[in-house]
PDB file of C-alpha atoms in Angstrom:
ATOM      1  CA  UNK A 371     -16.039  12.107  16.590  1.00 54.00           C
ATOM      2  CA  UNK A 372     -14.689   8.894  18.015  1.00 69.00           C
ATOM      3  CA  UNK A 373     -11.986   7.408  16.485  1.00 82.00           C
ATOM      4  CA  UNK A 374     -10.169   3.704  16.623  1.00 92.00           C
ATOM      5  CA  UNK A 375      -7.294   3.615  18.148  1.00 96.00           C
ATOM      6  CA  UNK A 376      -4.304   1.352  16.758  1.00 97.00           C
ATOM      7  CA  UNK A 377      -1.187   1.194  17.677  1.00 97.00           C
ATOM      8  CA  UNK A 378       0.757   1.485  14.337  1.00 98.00           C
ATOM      9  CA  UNK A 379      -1.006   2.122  10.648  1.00 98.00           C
ATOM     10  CA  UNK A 380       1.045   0.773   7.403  1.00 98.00           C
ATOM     11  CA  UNK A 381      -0.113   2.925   4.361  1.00 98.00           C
ATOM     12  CA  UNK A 382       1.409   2.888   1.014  1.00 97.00           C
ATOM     13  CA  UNK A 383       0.931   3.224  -2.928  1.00 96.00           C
ATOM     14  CA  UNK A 384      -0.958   6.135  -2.657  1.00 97.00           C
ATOM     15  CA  UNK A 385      -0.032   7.774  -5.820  1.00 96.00           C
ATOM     16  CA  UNK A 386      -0.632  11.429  -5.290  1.00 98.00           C
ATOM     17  CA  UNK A 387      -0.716  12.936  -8.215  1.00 96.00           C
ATOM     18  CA  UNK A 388      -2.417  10.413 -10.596  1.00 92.00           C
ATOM     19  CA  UNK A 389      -5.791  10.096 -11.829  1.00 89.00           C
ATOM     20  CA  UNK A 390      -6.160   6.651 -10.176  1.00 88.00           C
ATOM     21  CA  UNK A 391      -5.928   7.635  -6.586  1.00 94.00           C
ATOM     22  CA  UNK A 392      -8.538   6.731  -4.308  1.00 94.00           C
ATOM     23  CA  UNK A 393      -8.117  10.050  -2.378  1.00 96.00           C
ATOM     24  CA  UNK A 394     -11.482  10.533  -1.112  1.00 95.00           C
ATOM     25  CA  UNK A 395     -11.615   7.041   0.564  1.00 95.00           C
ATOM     26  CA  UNK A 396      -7.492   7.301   2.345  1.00 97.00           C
ATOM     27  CA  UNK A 397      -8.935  10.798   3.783  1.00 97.00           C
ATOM     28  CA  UNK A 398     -11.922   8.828   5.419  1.00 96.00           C
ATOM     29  CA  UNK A 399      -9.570   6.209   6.958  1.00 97.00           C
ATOM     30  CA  UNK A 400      -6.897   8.838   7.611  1.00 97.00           C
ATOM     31  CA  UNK A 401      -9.548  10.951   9.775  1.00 96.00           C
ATOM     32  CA  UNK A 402     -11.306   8.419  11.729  1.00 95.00           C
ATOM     33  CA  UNK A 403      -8.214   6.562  13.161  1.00 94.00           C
ATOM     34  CA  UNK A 404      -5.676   7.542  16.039  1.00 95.00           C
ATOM     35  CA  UNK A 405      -2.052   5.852  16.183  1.00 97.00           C
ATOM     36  CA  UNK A 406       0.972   5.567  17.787  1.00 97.00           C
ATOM     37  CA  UNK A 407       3.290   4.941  14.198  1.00 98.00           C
ATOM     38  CA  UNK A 408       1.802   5.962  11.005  1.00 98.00           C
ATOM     39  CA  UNK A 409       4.330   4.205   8.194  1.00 98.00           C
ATOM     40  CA  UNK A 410       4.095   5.724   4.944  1.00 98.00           C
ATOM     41  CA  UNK A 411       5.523   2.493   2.662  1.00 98.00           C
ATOM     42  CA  UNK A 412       6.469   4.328  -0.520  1.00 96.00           C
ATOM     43  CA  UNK A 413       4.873   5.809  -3.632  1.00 96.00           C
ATOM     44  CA  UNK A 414       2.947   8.135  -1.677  1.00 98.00           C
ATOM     45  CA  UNK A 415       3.085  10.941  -3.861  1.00 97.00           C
ATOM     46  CA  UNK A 416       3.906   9.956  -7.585  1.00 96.00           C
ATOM     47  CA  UNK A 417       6.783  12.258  -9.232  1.00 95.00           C
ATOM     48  CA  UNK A 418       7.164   9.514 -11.768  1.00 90.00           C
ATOM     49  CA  UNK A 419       3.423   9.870 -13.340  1.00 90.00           C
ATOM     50  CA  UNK A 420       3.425  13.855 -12.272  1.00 93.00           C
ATOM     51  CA  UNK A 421       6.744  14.435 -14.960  1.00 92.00           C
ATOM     52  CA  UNK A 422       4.593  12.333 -17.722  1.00 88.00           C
ATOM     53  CA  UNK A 423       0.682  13.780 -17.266  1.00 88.00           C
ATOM     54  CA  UNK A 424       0.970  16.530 -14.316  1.00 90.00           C
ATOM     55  CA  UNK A 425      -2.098  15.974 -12.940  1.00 94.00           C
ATOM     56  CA  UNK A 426      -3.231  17.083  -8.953  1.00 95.00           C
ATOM     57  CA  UNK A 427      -6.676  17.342  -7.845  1.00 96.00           C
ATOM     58  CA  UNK A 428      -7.861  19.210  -4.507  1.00 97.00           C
ATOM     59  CA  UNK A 429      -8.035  15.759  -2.162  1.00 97.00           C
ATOM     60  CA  UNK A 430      -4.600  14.771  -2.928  1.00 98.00           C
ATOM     61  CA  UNK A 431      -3.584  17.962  -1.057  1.00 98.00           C
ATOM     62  CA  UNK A 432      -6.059  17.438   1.557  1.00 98.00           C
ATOM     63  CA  UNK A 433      -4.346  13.862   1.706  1.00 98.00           C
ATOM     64  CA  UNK A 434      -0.743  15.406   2.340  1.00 97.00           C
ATOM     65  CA  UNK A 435      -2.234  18.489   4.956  1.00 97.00           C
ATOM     66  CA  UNK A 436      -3.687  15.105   6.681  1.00 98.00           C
ATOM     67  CA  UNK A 437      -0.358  13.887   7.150  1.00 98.00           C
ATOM     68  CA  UNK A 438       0.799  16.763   8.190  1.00 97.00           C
ATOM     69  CA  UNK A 439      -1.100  17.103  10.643  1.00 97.00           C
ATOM     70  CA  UNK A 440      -1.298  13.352  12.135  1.00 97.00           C
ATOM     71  CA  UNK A 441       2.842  14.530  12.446  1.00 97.00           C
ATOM     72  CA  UNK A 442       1.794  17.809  14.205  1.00 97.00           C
ATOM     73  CA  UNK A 443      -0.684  16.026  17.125  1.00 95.00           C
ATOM     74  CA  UNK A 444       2.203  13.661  18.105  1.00 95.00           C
ATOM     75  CA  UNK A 445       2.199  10.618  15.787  1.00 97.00           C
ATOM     76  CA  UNK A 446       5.913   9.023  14.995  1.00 98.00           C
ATOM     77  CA  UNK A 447       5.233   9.544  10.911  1.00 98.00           C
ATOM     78  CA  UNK A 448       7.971   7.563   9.012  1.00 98.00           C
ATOM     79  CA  UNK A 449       8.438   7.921   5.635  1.00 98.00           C
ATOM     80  CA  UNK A 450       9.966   5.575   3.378  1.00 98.00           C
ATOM     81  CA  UNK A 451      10.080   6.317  -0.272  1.00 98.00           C
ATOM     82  CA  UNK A 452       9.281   3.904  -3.128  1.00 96.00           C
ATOM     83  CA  UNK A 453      10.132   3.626  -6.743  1.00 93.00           C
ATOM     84  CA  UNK A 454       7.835   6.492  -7.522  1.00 94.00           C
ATOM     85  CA  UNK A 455       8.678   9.004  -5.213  1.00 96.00           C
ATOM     86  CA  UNK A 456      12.589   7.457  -5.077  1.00 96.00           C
ATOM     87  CA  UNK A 457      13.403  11.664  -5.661  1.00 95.00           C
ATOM     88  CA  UNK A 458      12.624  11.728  -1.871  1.00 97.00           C
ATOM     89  CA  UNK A 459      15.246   9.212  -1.148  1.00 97.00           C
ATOM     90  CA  UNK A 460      18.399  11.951  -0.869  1.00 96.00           C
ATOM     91  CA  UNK A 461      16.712  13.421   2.285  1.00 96.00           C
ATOM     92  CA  UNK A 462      16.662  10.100   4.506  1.00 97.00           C
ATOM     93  CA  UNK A 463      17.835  10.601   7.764  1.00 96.00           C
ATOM     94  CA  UNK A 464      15.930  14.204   7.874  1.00 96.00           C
ATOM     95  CA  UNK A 465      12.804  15.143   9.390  1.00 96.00           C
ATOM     96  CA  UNK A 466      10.838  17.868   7.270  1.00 94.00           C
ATOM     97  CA  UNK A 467       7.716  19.034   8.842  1.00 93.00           C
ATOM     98  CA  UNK A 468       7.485  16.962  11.816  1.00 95.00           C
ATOM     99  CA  UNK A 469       7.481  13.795   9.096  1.00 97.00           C
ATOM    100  CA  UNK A 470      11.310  11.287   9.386  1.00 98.00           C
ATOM    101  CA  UNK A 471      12.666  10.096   5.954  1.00 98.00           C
ATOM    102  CA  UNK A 472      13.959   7.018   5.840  1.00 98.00           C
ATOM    103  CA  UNK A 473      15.244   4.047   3.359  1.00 97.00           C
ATOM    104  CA  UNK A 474      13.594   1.315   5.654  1.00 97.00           C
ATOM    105  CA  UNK A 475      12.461   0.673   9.271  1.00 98.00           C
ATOM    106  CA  UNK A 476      12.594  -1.854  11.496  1.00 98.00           C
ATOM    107  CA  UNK A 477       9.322  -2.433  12.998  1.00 98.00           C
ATOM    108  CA  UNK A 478       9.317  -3.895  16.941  1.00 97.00           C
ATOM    109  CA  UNK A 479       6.076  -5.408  17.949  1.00 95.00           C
ATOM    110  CA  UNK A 480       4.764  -5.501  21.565  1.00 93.00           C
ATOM    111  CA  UNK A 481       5.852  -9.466  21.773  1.00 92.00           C
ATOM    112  CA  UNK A 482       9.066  -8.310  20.874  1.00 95.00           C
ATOM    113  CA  UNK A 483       9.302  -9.586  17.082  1.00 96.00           C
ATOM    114  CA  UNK A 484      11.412  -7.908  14.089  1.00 98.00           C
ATOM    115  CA  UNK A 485       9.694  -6.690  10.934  1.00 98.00           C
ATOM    116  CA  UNK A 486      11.899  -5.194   8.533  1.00 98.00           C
ATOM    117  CA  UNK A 487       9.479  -1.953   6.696  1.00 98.00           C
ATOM    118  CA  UNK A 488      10.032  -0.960   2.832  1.00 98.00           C
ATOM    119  CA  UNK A 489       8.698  -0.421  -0.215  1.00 97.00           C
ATOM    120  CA  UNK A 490       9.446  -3.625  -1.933  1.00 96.00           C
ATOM    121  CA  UNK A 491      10.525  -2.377  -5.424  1.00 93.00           C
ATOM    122  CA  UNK A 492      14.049  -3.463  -4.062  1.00 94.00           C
ATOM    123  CA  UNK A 493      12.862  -7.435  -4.462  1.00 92.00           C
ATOM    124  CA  UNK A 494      11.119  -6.695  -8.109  1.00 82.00           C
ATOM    125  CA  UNK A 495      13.458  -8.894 -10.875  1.00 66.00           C
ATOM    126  CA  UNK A 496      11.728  -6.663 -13.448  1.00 58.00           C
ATOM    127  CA  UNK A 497      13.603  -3.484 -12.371  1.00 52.00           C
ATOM    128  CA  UNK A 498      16.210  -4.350 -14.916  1.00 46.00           C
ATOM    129  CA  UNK A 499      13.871  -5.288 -17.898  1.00 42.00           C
ATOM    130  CA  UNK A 500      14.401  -3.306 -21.088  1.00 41.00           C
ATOM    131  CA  UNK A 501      12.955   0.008 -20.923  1.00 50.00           C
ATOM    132  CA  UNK A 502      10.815  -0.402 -23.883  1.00 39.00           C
ATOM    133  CA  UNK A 503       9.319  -3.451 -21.645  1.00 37.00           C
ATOM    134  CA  UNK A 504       8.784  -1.316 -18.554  1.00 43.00           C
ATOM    135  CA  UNK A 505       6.969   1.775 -20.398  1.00 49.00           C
ATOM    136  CA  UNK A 506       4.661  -1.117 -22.072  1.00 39.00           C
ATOM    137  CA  UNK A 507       3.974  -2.509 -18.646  1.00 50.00           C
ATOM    138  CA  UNK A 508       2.816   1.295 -17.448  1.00 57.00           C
ATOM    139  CA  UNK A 509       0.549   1.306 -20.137  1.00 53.00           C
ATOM    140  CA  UNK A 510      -1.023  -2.017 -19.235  1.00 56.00           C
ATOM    141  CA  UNK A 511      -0.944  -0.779 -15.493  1.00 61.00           C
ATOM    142  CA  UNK A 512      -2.476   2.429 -16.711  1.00 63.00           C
ATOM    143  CA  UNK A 513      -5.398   0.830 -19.203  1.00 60.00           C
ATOM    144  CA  UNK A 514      -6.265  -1.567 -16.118  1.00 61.00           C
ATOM    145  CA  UNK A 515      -6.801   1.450 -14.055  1.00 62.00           C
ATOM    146  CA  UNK A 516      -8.998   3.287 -16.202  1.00 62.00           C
ATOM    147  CA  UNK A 517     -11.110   0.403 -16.719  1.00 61.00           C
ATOM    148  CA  UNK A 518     -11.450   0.272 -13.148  1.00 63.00           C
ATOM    149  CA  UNK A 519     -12.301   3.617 -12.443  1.00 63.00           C
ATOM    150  CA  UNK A 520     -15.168   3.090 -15.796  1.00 67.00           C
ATOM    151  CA  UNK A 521     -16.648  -0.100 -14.274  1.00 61.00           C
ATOM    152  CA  UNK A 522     -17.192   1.578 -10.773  1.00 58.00           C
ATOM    153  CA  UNK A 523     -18.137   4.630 -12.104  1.00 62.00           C
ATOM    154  CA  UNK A 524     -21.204   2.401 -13.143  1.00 69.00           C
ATOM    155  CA  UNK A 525     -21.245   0.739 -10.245  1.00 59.00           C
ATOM    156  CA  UNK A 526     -21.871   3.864  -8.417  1.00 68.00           C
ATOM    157  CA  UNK A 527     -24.850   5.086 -10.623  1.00 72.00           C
ATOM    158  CA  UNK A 528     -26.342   1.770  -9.867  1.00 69.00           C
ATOM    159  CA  UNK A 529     -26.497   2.222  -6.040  1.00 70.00           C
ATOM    160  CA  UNK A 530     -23.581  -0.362  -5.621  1.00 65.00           C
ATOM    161  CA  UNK A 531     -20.180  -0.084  -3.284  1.00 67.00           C
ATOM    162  CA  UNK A 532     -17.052  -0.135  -4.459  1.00 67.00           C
ATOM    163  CA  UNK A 533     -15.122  -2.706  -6.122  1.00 65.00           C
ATOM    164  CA  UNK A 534     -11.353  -3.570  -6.813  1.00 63.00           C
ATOM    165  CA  UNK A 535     -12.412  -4.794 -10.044  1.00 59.00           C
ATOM    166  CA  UNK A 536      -8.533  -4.419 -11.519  1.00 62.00           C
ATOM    167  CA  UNK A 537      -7.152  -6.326  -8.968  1.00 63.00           C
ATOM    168  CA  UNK A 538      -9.987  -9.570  -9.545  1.00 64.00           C
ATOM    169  CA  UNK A 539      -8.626  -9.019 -13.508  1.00 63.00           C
ATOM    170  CA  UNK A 540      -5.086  -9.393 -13.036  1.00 65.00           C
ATOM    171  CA  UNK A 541      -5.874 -12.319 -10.721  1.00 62.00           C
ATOM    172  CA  UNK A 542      -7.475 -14.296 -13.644  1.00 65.00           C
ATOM    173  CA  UNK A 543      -3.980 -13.741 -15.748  1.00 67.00           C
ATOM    174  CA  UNK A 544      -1.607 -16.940 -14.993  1.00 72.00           C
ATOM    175  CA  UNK A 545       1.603 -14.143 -14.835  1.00 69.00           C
ATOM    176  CA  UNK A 546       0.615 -11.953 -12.673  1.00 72.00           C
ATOM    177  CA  UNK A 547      -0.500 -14.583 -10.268  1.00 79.00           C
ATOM    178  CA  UNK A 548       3.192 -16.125 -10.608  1.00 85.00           C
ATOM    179  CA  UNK A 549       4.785 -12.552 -10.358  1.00 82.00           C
ATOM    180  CA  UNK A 550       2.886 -12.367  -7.149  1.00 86.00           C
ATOM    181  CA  UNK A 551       3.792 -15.954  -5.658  1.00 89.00           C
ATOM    182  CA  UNK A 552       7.770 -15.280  -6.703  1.00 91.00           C
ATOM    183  CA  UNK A 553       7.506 -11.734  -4.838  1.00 92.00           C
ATOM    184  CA  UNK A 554       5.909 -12.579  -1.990  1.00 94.00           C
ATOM    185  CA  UNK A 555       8.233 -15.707  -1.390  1.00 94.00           C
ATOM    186  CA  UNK A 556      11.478 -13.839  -1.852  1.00 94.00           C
ATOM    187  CA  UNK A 557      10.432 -10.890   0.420  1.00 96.00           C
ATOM    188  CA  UNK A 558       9.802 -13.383   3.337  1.00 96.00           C
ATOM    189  CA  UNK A 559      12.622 -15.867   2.536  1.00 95.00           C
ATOM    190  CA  UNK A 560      15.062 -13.032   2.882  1.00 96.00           C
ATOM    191  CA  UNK A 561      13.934 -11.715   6.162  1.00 96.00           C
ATOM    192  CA  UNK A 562      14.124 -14.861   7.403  1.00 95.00           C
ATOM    193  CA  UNK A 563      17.700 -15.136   6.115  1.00 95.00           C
ATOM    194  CA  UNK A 564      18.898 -11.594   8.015  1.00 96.00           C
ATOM    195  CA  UNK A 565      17.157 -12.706  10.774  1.00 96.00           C
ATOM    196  CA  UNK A 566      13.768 -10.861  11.160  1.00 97.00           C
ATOM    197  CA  UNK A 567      10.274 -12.000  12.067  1.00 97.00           C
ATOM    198  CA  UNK A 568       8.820 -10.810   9.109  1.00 97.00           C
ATOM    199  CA  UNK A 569       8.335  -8.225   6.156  1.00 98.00           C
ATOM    200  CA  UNK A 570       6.141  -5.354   5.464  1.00 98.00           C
ATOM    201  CA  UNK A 571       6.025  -3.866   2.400  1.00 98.00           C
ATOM    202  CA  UNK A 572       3.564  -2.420  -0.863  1.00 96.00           C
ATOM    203  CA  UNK A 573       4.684  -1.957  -4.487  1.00 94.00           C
ATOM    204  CA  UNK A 574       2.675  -4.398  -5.953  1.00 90.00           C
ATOM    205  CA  UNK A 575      -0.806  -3.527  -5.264  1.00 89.00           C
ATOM    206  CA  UNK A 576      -1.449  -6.550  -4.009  1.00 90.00           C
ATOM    207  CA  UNK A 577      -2.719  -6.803  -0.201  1.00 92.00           C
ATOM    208  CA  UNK A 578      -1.225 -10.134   1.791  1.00 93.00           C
ATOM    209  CA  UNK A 579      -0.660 -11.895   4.429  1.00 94.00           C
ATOM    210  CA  UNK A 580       0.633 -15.214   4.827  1.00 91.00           C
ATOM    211  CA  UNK A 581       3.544 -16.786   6.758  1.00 92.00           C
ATOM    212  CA  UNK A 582       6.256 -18.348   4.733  1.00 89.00           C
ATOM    213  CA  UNK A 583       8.614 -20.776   6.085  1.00 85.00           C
ATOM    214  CA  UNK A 584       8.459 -18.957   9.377  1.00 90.00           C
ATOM    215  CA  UNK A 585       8.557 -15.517   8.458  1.00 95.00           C
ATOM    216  CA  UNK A 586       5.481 -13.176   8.383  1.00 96.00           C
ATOM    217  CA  UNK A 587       5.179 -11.485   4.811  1.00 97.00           C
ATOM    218  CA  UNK A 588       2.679  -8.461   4.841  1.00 97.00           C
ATOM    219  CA  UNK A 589       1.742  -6.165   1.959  1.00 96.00           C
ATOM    220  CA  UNK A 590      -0.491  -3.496   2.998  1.00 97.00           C
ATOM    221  CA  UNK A 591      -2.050  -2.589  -0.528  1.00 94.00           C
ATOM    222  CA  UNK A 592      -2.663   0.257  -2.010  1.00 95.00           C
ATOM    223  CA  UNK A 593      -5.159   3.245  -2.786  1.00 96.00           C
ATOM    224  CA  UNK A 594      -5.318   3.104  -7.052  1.00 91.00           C
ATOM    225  CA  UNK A 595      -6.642  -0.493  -6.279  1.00 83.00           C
ATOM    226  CA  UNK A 596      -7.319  -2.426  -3.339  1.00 85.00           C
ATOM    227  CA  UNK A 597      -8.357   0.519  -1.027  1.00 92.00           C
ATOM    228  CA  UNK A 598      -5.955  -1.301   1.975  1.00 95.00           C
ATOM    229  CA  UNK A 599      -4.171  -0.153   5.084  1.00 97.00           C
ATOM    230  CA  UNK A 600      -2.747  -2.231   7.658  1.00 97.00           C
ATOM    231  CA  UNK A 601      -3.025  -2.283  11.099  1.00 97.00           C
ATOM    232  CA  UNK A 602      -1.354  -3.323  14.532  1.00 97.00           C
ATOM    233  CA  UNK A 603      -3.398  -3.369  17.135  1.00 96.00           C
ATOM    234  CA  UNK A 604      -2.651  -2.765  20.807  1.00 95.00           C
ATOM    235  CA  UNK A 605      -2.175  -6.237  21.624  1.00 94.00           C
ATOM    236  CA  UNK A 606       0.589  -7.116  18.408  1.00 94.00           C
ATOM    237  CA  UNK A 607      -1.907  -8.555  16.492  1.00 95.00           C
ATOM    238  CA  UNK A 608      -2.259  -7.312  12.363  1.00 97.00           C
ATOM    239  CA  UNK A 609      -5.299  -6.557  10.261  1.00 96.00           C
ATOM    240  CA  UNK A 610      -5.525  -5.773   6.618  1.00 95.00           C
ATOM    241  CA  UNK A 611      -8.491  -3.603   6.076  1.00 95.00           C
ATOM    242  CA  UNK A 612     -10.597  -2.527   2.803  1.00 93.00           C
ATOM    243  CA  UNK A 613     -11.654   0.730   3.122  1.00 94.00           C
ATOM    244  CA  UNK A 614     -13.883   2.366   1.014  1.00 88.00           C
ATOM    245  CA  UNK A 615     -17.950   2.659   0.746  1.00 82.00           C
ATOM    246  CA  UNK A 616     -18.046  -0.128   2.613  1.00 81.00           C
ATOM    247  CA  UNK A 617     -14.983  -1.374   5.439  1.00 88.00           C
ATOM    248  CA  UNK A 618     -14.254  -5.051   5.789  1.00 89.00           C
ATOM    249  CA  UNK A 619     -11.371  -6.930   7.155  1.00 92.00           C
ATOM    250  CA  UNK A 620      -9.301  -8.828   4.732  1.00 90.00           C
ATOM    251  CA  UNK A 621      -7.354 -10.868   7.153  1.00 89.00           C
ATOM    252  CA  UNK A 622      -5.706 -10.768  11.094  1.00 92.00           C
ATOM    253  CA  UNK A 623      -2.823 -12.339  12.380  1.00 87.00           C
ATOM    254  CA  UNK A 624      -3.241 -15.568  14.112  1.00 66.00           C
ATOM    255  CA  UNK A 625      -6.588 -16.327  11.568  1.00 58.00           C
ATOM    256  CA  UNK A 626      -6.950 -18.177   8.636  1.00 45.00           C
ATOM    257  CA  UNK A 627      -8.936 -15.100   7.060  1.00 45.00           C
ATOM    258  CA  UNK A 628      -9.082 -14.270   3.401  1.00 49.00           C
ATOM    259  CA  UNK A 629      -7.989 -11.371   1.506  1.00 45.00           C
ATOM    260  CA  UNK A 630     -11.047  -9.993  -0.145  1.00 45.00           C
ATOM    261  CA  UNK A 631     -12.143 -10.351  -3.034  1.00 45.00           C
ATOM    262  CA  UNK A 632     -10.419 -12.460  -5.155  1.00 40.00           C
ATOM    263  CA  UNK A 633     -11.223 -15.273  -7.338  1.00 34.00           C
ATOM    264  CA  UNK A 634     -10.776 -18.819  -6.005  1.00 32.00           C
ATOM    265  CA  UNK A 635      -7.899 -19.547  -8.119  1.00 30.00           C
ATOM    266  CA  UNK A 636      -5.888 -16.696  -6.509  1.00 30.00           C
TER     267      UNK A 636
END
């Protein structure tokens, strides 16, 4: 089977281990690409759900024996936990099974330019809301995701593709599109600030990619959602790509593409 060739792949908000994860669809795109860098950007496997409704079905562990063995045919695998699998964070600065731990990354492209990698839950103001807040905003995050997995459940018995249906939702709620702006403008402002080229980075299930006051801000997605990787190419240049029953390319570097599909007001 041929396979595309990239030179690095940016994957993160996986969520092993909860009912939401588009495992099937990360395998595909895990098995038909080749890569230089594979960056795993955090909440790859989800402790945080797994201690509240253990849950594990058979692809998640096809998922992680994928990995494994991307890592065993000579890929530099990076890992960089997130909020959800923060447990992982004591072993940075050790390899275990061919995979490298690590808090963050710095990213060189082939012009040369800086990206600082990492999760992003480091740049969220809500991580010191009120508990009772936070739990009530899982529930939300949780009800959304049902009703997404619901809707395309129909959509499948009608002959139709995937959607991202809980993403085109929270886009039509005045908040989340403001949570969104702030985020994204803080990420990029403060790479700027410590000097690098640009950011990298998931938590908020929101694929992006936009430059902002010089500074390139990428989010690569996520697999409860979106369905999105991101890509460098051989010659430096990005692409954000949806990939699930169908494939389509959200936006490249250097192009005045969309991310896909959102409502106008987004």
């Amino acid at each position: 089977m041929s396979r595309l060739s990239f030179r690095s792949v940016f994957i993160s908000d996986v969520h092993l281990g909860y009912a939401g994860c588009k495992a099937r669809y990360l395998l595909d795109f895990l098995r038909t690409l080749r890569c230089e860098r594979l960056y795993l950007v955090g909440d790859i496997v989800d402790f945080e759900n797994m201690a509240k409704r253990p849950y594990w079905h058979a692809s998640h562990a096809a998922v992680i024996r994928e990995l494994l063995a991307i890592a065993a045919l000579g890929t530099r695998v990076v890992y960089i936990p997130g909020n959800h699998d923060a447990a992982l964070r004591r072993f940075a600065g050790m390899r275990v099974a061919g995979v490298e731990i690590s808090l963050d990354a710095v990213h060189v492209g082939t012009d040369g330019r800086r990206y600082r990698v990492s999760h992003g839950d480091e740049y969220d103001r809500h991580r010191d809301a009120p508990r009772w807040l936070l739990a009530l905003g899982d529930v939300l995050q949780d009800v959304v995701c049902a009703s997404n997995r619901r809707a395309n459940a129909l959509l499948r018995l009608l002959g139709l593709g995937y959607r991202p249906l809980s993403i085109l939702l929270k886009m039509r709620i005045g908040a989340a599109r403001r949570f969104i702006a702030d985020f994204e403008r803080r990420v990029a402002a403060q790479a700027g600030a410590d000097g690098f080229d640009g950011h990298i980075c998931g938590h908020i299930h929101y694929a992006n990619m936009h430059d902002h006051a010089g500074a390139l801000y990428i989010n690569d997605g996520d697999w409860v959602e979106h369905c999105t990787g991101l890509v460098e190419h051989h010659d430096g240049s990005f692409e954000l790509l949806h990939w699930s029953d169908r494939r389509l390319s959200l936006a490249r570097s250097g192009t005045a593409a969309e991310p896909w599909p959102l409502p106008a007001a987004a």
